[in-house]
Coordinates of C-alpha atoms and ligand atoms in Angstrom, one line a residue:
X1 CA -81.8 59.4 -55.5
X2 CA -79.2 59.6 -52.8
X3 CA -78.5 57.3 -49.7
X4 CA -78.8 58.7 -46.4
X5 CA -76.4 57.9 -44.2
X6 CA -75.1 59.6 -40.9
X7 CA -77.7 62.3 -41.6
X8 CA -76.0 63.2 -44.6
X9 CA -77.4 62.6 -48.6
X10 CA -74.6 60.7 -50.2
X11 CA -74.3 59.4 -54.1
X12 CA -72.6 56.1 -53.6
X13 CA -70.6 54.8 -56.8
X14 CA -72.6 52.1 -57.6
X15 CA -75.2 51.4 -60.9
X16 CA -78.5 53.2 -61.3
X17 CA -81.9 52.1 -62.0
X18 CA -84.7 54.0 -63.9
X19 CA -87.8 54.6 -61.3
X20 CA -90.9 54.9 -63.7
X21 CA -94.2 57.1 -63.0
X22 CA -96.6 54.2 -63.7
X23 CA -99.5 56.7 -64.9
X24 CA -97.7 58.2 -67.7
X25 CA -94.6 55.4 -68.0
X26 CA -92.1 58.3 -67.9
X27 CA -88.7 57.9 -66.1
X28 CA -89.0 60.4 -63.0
X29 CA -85.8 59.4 -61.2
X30 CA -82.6 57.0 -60.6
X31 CA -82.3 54.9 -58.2
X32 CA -78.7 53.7 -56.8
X33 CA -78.6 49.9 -56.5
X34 CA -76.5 49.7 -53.4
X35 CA -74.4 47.2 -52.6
X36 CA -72.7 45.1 -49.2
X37 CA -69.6 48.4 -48.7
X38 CA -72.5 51.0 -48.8
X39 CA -74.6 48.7 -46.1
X40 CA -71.6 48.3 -44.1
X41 CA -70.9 52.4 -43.9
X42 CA -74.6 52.8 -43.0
X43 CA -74.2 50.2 -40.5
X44 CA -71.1 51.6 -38.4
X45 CA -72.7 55.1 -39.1
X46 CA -76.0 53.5 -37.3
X47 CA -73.2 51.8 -34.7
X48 CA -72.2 55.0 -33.7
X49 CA -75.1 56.9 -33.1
X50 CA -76.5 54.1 -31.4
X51 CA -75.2 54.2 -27.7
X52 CA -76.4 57.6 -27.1
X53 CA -79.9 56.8 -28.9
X54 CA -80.6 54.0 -26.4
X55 CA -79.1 56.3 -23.2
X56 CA -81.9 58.8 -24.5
X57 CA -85.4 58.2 -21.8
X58 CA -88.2 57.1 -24.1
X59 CA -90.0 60.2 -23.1
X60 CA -87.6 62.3 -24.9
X61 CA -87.5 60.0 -27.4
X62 CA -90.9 60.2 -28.5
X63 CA -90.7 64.0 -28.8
X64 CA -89.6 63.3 -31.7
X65 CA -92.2 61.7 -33.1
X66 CA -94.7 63.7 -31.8
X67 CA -93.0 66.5 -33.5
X68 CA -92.6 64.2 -37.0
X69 CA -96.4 63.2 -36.7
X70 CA -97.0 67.6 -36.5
X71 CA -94.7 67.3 -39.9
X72 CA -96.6 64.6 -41.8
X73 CA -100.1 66.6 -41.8
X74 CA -98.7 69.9 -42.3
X75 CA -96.7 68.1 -45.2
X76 CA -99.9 66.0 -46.4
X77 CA -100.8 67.4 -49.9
X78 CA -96.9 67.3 -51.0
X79 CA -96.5 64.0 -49.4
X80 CA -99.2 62.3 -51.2
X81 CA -98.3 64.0 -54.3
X82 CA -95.1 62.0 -53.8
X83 CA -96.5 58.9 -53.5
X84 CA -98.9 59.1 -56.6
X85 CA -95.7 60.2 -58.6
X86 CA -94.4 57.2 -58.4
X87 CA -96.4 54.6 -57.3
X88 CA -99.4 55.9 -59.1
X89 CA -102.2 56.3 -56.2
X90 CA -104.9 58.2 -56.9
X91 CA -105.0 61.3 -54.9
X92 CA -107.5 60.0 -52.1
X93 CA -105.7 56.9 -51.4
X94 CA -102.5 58.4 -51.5
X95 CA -103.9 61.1 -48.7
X96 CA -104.9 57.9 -46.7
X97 CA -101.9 56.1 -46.7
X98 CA -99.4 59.7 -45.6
X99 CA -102.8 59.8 -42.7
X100 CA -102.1 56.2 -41.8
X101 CA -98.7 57.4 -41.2
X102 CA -99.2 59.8 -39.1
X103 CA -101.5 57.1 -37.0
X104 CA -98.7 55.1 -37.1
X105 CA -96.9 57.8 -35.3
X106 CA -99.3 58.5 -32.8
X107 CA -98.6 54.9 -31.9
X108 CA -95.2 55.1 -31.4
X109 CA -95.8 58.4 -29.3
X110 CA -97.6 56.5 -26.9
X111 CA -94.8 53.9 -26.2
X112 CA -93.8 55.2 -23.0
X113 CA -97.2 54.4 -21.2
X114 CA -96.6 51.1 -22.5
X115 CA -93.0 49.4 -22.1
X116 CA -93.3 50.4 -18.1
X117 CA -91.9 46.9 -17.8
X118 CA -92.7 44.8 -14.2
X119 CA -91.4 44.4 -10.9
X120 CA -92.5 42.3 -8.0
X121 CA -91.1 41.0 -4.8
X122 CA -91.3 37.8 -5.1
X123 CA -89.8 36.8 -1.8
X124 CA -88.6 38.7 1.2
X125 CA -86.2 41.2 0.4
X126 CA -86.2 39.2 -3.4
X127 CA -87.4 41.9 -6.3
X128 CA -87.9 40.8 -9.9
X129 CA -88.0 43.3 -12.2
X130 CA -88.2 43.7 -16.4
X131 CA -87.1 45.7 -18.2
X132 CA -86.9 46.5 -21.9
X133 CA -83.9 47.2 -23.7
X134 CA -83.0 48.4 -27.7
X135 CA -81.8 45.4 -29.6
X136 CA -79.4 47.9 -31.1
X137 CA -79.0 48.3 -34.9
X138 CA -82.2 47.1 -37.0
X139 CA -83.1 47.5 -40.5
X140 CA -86.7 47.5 -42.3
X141 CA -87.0 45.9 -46.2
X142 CA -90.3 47.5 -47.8
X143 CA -92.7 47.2 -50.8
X144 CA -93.6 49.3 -53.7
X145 CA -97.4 49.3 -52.5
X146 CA -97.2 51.6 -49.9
X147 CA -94.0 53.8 -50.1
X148 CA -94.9 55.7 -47.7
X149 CA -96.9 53.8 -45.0
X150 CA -94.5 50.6 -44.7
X151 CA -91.3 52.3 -43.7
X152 CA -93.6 54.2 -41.0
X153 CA -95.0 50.8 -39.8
X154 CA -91.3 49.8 -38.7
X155 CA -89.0 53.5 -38.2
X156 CA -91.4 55.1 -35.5
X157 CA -91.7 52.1 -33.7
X158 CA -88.4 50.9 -33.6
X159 CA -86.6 53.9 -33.1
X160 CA -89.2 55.6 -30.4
X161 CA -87.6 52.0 -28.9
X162 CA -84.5 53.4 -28.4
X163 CA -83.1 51.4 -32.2
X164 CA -80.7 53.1 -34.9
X165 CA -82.4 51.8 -38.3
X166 CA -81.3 51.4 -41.5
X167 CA -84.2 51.5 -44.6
X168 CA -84.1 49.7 -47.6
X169 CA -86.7 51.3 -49.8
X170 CA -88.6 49.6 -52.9
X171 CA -86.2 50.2 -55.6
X172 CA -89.5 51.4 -57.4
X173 CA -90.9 53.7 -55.1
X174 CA -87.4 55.5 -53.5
X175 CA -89.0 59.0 -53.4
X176 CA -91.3 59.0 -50.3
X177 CA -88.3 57.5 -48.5
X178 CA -86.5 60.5 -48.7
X179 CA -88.6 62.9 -47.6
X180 CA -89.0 60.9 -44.7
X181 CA -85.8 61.2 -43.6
X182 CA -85.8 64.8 -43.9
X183 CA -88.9 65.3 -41.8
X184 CA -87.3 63.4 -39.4
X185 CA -84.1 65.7 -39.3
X186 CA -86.5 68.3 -38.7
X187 CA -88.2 67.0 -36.0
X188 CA -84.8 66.6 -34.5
X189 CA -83.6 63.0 -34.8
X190 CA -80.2 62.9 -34.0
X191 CA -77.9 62.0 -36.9
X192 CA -77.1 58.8 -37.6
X193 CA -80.2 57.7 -35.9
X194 CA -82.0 56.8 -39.4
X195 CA -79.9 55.7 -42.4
X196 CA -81.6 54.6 -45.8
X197 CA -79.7 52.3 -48.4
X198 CA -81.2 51.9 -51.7
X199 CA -81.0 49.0 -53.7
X200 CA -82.8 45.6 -54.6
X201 CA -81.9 41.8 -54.0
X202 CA -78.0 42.5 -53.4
X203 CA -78.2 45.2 -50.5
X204 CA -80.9 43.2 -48.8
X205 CA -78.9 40.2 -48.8
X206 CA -76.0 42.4 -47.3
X207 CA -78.5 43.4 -44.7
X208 CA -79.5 39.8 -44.0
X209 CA -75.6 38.8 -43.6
X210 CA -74.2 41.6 -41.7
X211 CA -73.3 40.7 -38.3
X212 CA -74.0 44.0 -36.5
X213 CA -77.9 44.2 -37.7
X214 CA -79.9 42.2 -34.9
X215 CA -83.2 42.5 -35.8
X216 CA -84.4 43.1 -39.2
X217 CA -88.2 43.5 -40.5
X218 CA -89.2 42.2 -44.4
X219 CA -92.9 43.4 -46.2
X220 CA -92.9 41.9 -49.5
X221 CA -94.0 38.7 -51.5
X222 CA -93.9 35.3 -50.1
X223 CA -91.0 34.1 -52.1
X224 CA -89.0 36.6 -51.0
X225 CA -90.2 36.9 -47.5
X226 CA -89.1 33.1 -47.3
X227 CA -85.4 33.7 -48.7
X228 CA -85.0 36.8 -46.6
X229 CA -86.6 34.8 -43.5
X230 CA -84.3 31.8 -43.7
X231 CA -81.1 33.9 -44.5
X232 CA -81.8 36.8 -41.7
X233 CA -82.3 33.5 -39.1
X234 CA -79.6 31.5 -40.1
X235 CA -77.3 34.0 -39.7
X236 CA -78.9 34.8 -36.0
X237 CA -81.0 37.5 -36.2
X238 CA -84.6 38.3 -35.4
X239 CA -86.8 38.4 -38.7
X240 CA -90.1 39.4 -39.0
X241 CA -91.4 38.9 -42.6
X242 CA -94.4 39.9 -43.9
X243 CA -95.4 38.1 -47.6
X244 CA -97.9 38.5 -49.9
X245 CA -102.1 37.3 -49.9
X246 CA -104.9 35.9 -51.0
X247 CA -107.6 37.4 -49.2
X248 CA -111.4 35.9 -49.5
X249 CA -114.7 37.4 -49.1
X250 CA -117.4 35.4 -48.1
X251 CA -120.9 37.0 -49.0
X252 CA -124.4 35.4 -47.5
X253 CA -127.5 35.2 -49.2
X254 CA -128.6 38.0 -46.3
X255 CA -125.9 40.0 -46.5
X256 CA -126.8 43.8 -47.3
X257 CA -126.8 44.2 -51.1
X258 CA -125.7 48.1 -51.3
X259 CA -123.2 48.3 -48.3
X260 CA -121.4 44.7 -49.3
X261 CA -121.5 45.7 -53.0
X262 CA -119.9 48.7 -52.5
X263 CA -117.0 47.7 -49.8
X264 CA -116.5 44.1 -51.5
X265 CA -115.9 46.4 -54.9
X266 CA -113.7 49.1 -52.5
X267 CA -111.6 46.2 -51.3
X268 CA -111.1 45.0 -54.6
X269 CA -110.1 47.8 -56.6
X270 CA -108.7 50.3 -53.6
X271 CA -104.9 51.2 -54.8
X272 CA -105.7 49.2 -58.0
X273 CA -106.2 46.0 -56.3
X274 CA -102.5 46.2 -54.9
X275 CA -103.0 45.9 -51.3
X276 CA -102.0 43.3 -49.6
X277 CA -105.7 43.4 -48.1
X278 CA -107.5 43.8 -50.9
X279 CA -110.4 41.4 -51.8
X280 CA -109.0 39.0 -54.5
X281 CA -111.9 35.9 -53.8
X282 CA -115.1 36.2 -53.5
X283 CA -117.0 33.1 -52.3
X284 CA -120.6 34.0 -53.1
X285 CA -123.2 31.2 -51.0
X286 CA -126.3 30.4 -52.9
X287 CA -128.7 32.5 -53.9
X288 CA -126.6 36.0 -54.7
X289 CA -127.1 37.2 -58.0
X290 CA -128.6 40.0 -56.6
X291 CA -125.1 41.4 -54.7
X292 CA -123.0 40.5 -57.7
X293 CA -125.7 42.2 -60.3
X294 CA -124.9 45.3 -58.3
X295 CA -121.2 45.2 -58.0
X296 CA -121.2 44.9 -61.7
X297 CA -123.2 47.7 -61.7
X298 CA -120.6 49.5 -59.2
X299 CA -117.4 48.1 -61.7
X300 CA -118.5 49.6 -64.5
X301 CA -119.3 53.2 -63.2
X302 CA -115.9 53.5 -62.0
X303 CA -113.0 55.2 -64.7
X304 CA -110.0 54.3 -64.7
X305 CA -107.3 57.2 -64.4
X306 CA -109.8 58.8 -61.9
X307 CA -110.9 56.2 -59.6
X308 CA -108.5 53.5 -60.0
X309 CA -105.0 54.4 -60.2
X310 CA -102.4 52.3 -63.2
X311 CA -100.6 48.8 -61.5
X312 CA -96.8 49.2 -60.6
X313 CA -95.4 48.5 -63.9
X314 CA -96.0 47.4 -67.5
X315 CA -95.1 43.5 -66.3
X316 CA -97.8 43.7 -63.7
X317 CA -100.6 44.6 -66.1
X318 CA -98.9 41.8 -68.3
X319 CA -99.1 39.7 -65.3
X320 CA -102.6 40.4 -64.2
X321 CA -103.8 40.3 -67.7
X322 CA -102.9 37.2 -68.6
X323 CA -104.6 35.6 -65.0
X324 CA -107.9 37.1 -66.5
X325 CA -107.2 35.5 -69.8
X326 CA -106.2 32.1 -68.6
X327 CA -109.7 31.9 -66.6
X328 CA -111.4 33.1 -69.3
X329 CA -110.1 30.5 -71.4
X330 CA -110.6 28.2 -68.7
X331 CA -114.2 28.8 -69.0
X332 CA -114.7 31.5 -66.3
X333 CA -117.3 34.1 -67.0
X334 CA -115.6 37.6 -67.1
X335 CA -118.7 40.4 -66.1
X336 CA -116.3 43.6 -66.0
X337 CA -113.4 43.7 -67.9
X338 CA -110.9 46.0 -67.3
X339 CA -108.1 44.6 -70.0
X340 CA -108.7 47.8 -72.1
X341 CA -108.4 50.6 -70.0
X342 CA -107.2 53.6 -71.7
X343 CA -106.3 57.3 -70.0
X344 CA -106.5 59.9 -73.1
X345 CA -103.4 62.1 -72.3
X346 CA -102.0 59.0 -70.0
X347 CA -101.4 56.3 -72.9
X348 CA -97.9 55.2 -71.1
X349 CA -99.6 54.8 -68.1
X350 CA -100.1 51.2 -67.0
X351 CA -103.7 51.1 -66.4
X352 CA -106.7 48.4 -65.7
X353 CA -109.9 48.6 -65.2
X354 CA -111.8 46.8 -62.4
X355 CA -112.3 43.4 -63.3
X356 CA -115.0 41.0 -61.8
X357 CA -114.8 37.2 -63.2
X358 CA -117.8 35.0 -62.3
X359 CA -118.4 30.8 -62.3
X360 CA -114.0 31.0 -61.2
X361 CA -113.1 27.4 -59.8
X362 CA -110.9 26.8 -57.1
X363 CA -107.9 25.1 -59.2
X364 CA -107.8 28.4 -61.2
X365 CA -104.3 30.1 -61.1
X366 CA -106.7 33.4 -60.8
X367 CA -108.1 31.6 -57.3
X368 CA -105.3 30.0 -55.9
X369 CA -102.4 32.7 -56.5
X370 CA -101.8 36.5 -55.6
X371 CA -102.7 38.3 -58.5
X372 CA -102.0 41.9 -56.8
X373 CA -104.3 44.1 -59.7
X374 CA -107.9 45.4 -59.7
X375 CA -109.4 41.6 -60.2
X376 CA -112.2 40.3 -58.5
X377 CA -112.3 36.5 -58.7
X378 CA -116.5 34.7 -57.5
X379 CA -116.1 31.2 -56.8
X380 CA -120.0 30.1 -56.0
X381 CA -120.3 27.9 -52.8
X382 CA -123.7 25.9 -51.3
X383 CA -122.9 27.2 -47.6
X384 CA -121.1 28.6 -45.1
X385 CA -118.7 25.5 -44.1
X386 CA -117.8 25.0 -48.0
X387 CA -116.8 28.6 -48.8
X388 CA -114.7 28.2 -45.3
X389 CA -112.8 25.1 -47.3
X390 CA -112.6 27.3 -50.1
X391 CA -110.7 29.7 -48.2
X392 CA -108.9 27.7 -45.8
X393 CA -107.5 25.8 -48.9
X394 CA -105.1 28.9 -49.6
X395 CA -101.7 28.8 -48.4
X396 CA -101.8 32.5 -47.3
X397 CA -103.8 33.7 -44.5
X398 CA -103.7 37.8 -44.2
X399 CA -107.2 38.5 -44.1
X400 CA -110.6 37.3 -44.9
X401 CA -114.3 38.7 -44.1
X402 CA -117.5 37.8 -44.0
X403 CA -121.2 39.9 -45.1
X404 CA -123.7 38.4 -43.3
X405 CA -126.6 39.8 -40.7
X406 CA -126.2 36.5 -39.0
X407 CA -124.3 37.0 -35.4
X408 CA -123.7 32.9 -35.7
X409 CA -122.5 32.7 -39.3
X410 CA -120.2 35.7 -38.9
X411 CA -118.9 34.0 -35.5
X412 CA -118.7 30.8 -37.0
X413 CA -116.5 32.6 -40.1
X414 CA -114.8 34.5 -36.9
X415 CA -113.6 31.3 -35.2
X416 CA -112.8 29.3 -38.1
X417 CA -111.7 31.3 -41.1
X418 CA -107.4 30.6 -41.1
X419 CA -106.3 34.0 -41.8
X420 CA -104.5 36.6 -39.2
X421 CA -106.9 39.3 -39.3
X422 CA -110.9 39.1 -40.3
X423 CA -113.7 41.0 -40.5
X424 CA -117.4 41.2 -40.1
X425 CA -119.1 43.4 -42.6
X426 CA -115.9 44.9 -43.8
X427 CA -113.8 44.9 -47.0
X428 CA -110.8 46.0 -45.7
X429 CA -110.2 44.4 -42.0
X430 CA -107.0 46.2 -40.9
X431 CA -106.7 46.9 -37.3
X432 CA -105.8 50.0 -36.2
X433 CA -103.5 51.1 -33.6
X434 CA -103.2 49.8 -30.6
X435 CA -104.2 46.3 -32.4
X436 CA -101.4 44.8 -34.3
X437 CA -101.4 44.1 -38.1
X438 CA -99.9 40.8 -39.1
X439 CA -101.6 37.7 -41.2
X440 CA -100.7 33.9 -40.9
X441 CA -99.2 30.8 -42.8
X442 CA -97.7 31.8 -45.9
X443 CA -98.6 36.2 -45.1
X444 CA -96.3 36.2 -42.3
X445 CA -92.6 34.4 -41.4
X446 CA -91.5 34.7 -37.8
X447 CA -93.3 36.0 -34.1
X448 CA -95.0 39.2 -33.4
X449 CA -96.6 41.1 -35.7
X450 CA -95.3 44.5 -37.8
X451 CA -97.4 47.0 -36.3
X452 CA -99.1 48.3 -32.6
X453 CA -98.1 46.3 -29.3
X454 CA -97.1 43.2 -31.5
X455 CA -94.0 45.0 -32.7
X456 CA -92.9 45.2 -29.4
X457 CA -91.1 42.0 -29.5
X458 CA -89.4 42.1 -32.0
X459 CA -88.0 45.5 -31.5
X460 CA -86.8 44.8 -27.7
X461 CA -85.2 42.7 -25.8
X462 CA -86.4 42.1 -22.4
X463 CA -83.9 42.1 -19.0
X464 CA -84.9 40.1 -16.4
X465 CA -83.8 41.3 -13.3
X466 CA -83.3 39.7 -9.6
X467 CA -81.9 41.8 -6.7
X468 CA -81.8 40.7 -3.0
X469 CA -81.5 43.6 -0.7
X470 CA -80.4 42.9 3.3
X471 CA -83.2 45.7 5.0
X472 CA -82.1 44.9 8.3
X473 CA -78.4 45.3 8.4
X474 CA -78.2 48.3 6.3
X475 CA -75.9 47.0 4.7
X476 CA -76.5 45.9 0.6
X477 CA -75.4 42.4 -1.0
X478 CA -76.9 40.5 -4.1
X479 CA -76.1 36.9 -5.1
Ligands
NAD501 P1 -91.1 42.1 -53.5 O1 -91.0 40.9 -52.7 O2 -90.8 42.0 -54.9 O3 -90.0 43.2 -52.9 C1 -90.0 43.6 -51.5 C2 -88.6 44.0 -51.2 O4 -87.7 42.9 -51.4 C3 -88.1 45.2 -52.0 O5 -87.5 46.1 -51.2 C4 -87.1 44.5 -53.0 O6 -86.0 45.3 -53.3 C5 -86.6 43.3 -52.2 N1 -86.2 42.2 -53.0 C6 -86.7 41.8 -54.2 N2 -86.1 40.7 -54.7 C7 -85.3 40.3 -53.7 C8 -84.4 39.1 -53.5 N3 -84.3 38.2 -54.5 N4 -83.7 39.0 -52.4 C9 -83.8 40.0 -51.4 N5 -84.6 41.0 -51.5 C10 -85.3 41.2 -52.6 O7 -92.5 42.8 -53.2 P2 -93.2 44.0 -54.0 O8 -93.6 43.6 -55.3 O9 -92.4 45.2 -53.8 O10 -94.5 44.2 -53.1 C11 -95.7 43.5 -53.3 C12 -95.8 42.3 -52.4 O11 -95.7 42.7 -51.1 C13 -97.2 41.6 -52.6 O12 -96.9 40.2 -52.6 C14 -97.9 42.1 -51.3 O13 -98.9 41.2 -50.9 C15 -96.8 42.1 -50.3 N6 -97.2 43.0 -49.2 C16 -97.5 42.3 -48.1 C17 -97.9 43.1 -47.0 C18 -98.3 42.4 -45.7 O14 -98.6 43.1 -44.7 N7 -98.3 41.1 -45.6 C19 -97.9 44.5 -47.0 C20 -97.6 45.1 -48.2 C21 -97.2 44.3 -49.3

């Protein structure tokens, strides 16, 4: 892989990393691990282009992305072949996530109807007015999960915003990125506009430090959401970082056994458990044997290979693996178990089955912490108001849901579950455009949120305006 940097692909001397095809464990590609000289040259390349970006109207600026949106569906199929290559997706998911892009797009596209800042006269012949203005030169950090769909959630935003941007890809998903950037050469961004720098740890940090970046967005784990927080901040810029989850389910006694057996079991195992809002908990009130029976029944019929896709790497399935093991040990009851999953023709692949572990306590390591796999935790609770402890206990606080035909338990779940985004009857509670996404606590580091209106903030800076205007005389002063 090459950086991209004044619209040109560039080798920069600096060591390689193997990127890995998780379903077959083959090395596909290098990856160069940049370091702080090859962020500086994307930054003054991003410098450059930058006045002239900002001068552009909006409304010419989202032609762009209107054009780049056009690019992404007529580019689906080879798009979402690029993102099961290397992060392993099956080929339906993969199609969603490039689709979410292009939603994402459609956003961005519709920016100009909404940054029409304000003006009022708020005395005679006294006008305030606001305006919103480019911070300048920003950079976005992404994940492995979504190699395509988390540098979308910050470059069309951002840059329909009048920003230069500099990406800093997954080190273990640096494919998608590229091809990004080339669509967006053909949809006619101006050079220098978009710049990507690959690399891990080092070239973030250099992002974090350098004094010409002033705004910079993070999606990644907690841990490193809070290093890259504190260091982006203390050296004065505007972070927004996203970290990892620990999302609960909460399932009533009422709830509809074949709809919440099937999404509870989509949540869980969707992209092989690794999105940051799948299903991980499930707090299963009283008397619902009959929900779990059937997501059992759900688990089993699924194969891996062609309905869940292989984890990131062979340390994440050693990882998950050994959660399911430690609760098992711990006395957990496991009702699926997906330790053994085997691919014939795909025995490098790192592959698990959907696995559902019942009788799970909450001082388990496997209900407490993010396991990021196909793993369905059920910790049983008497009532509504305990399984609410049970999930208000967790640090994080991306999403949670409820499955219930009760209006006043799912309100009472509504007002009181602490988590960023939740849902009624649904797995997977993402808002979509215009709605922001964005969790709490330990999920999210900073104001705003990544995606829709919310992004907004962080993306601009707002100019606040007074002018004083002498109607009478016809002449013009301002104090
Ligand atoms: P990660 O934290 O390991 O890596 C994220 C980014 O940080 C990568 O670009 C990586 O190169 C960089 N990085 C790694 N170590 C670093 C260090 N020491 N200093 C600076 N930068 C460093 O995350 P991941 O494993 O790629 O992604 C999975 C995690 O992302 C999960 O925890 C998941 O929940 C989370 N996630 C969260 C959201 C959200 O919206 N909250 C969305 C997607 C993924």
């Amino acid at each position: 892989m090459q950086n991209y940097v004044g619209g040109a692909f560039v080798v920069p001397d600096v060591p390689v990393a193997p990127v890995y095809d998780p379903s077959s464990g083959e090395v596909i590609s290098r990856v160069p691990l940049s370091s702080a000289r090859e962020v500086d040259a994307a930054v003054r390349s991003a410098r450059e282009a930058a006045p002239a970006w900002a001068a552009t109207p909006i409304k010419d600026r989202v032609q762009v992305f209107y054009r780049y949106k056009a690019l992404l569906e007529r580019h689906l199929d080879e798009l979402a072949a690029l993102v099961t290559e290397e992060n392993g997706k099956i080929a339906s998911e993969a199609r969603a996530e490039v689709l979410k892009s292009a939603e994402l797009t459609e956003f961005s596209c519709s920016l100009p109807q909404i940054v029409t800042g304000e003006v009022l006269e708020v005395s005679r012949g006294v006008e305030c007015r606001v305006e919103r203005f480019p911070v300048g030169v920003v950079a976005a950090v992404t994940p492995f999960n979504f190699p395509n769909m988390v540098p979308n959630w910050s470059i069309p935003n951002a840059v329909a915003l009048g920003n230069c941007l500099i990406l800093k890809p997954s080190e273990l998903v640096p494919l998608s990125a590229r091809r990004i950037a080339e669509l967006l050469e053909e949809a006619g961004l101006p050079k220098g506009v978009l710049q990507i720098v690959h690399g891990g740890q080092e070239a973030v940090e250099a992002l974090c430090d350098h004094p010409d970046i002033g705004a910079l967005s993070f999606v990644g784990s907690t841990r490193i959401a809070k290093i890259v927080y504190r260091r982006a901040t203390a050296n004065l810029k505007r972070c927004l970082a996203l970290g990892g989850a620990k999302n609960h389910l909460i399932v009533m006694p009422d709830a509809d056994r074949e709809m919440t057996a099937s999404n509870v079991i989509a949540s869980m195992s969707g992209c092989a458990g690794q999105r940051c809002m799948a299903a991980s908990v499930m707090v299963a009130v009283s008397a619902t044997d009959h929900i779990v029976q059937r997501m059992v029944e759900h688990a089993r019929a699924m194969v891996p290979g062609r309905d869940v896709g292989p984890v990131i790497s062979e340390a994440a399935r050693e990882r998950i693996t050994r959660y399911i093991d430690e609760a098992e040990a711990a006395g957990a009851t496991v009702l699926v178990d997906g330790r053994h999953a085997r691919v014939p023709g795909r025995e490098g692949g790192y592959f698990l089955g959907p696995t559902i572990i019942d009788h799970v306590t909450p001082d388990m390591a496997i209900a407490r912490e993010e396991v990021f796999g196909p793993v369905l935790a059920i910790v049983r609770a008497k009532d509504v108001d305990e399984a609410l402890a049970v999930e208000n206990a967790s640090p994080y606080g991306n999403a949670a849901s409820v499955f219930t035909e009760s209006g006043g338990i799912a309100r009472r779940v509504m007002e009181r579950a602490n988590a960023g985004m939740v849902g009624v009857n649904v797995g997977v509670p993402v808002p979509r455009e215009p709605f922001s996404f964005g969790g709490w606590n330990d999920s999210k580091f900073g104001v705003g949120d990544i995606t829709g209106r919310g992004s907004i903030e962080l993306w601009t800076q707002a100019k606040k305006m007074t002018t004083k205007w002498n109607r009478e005389a016809g002449v013009n002063w301002m104090s």
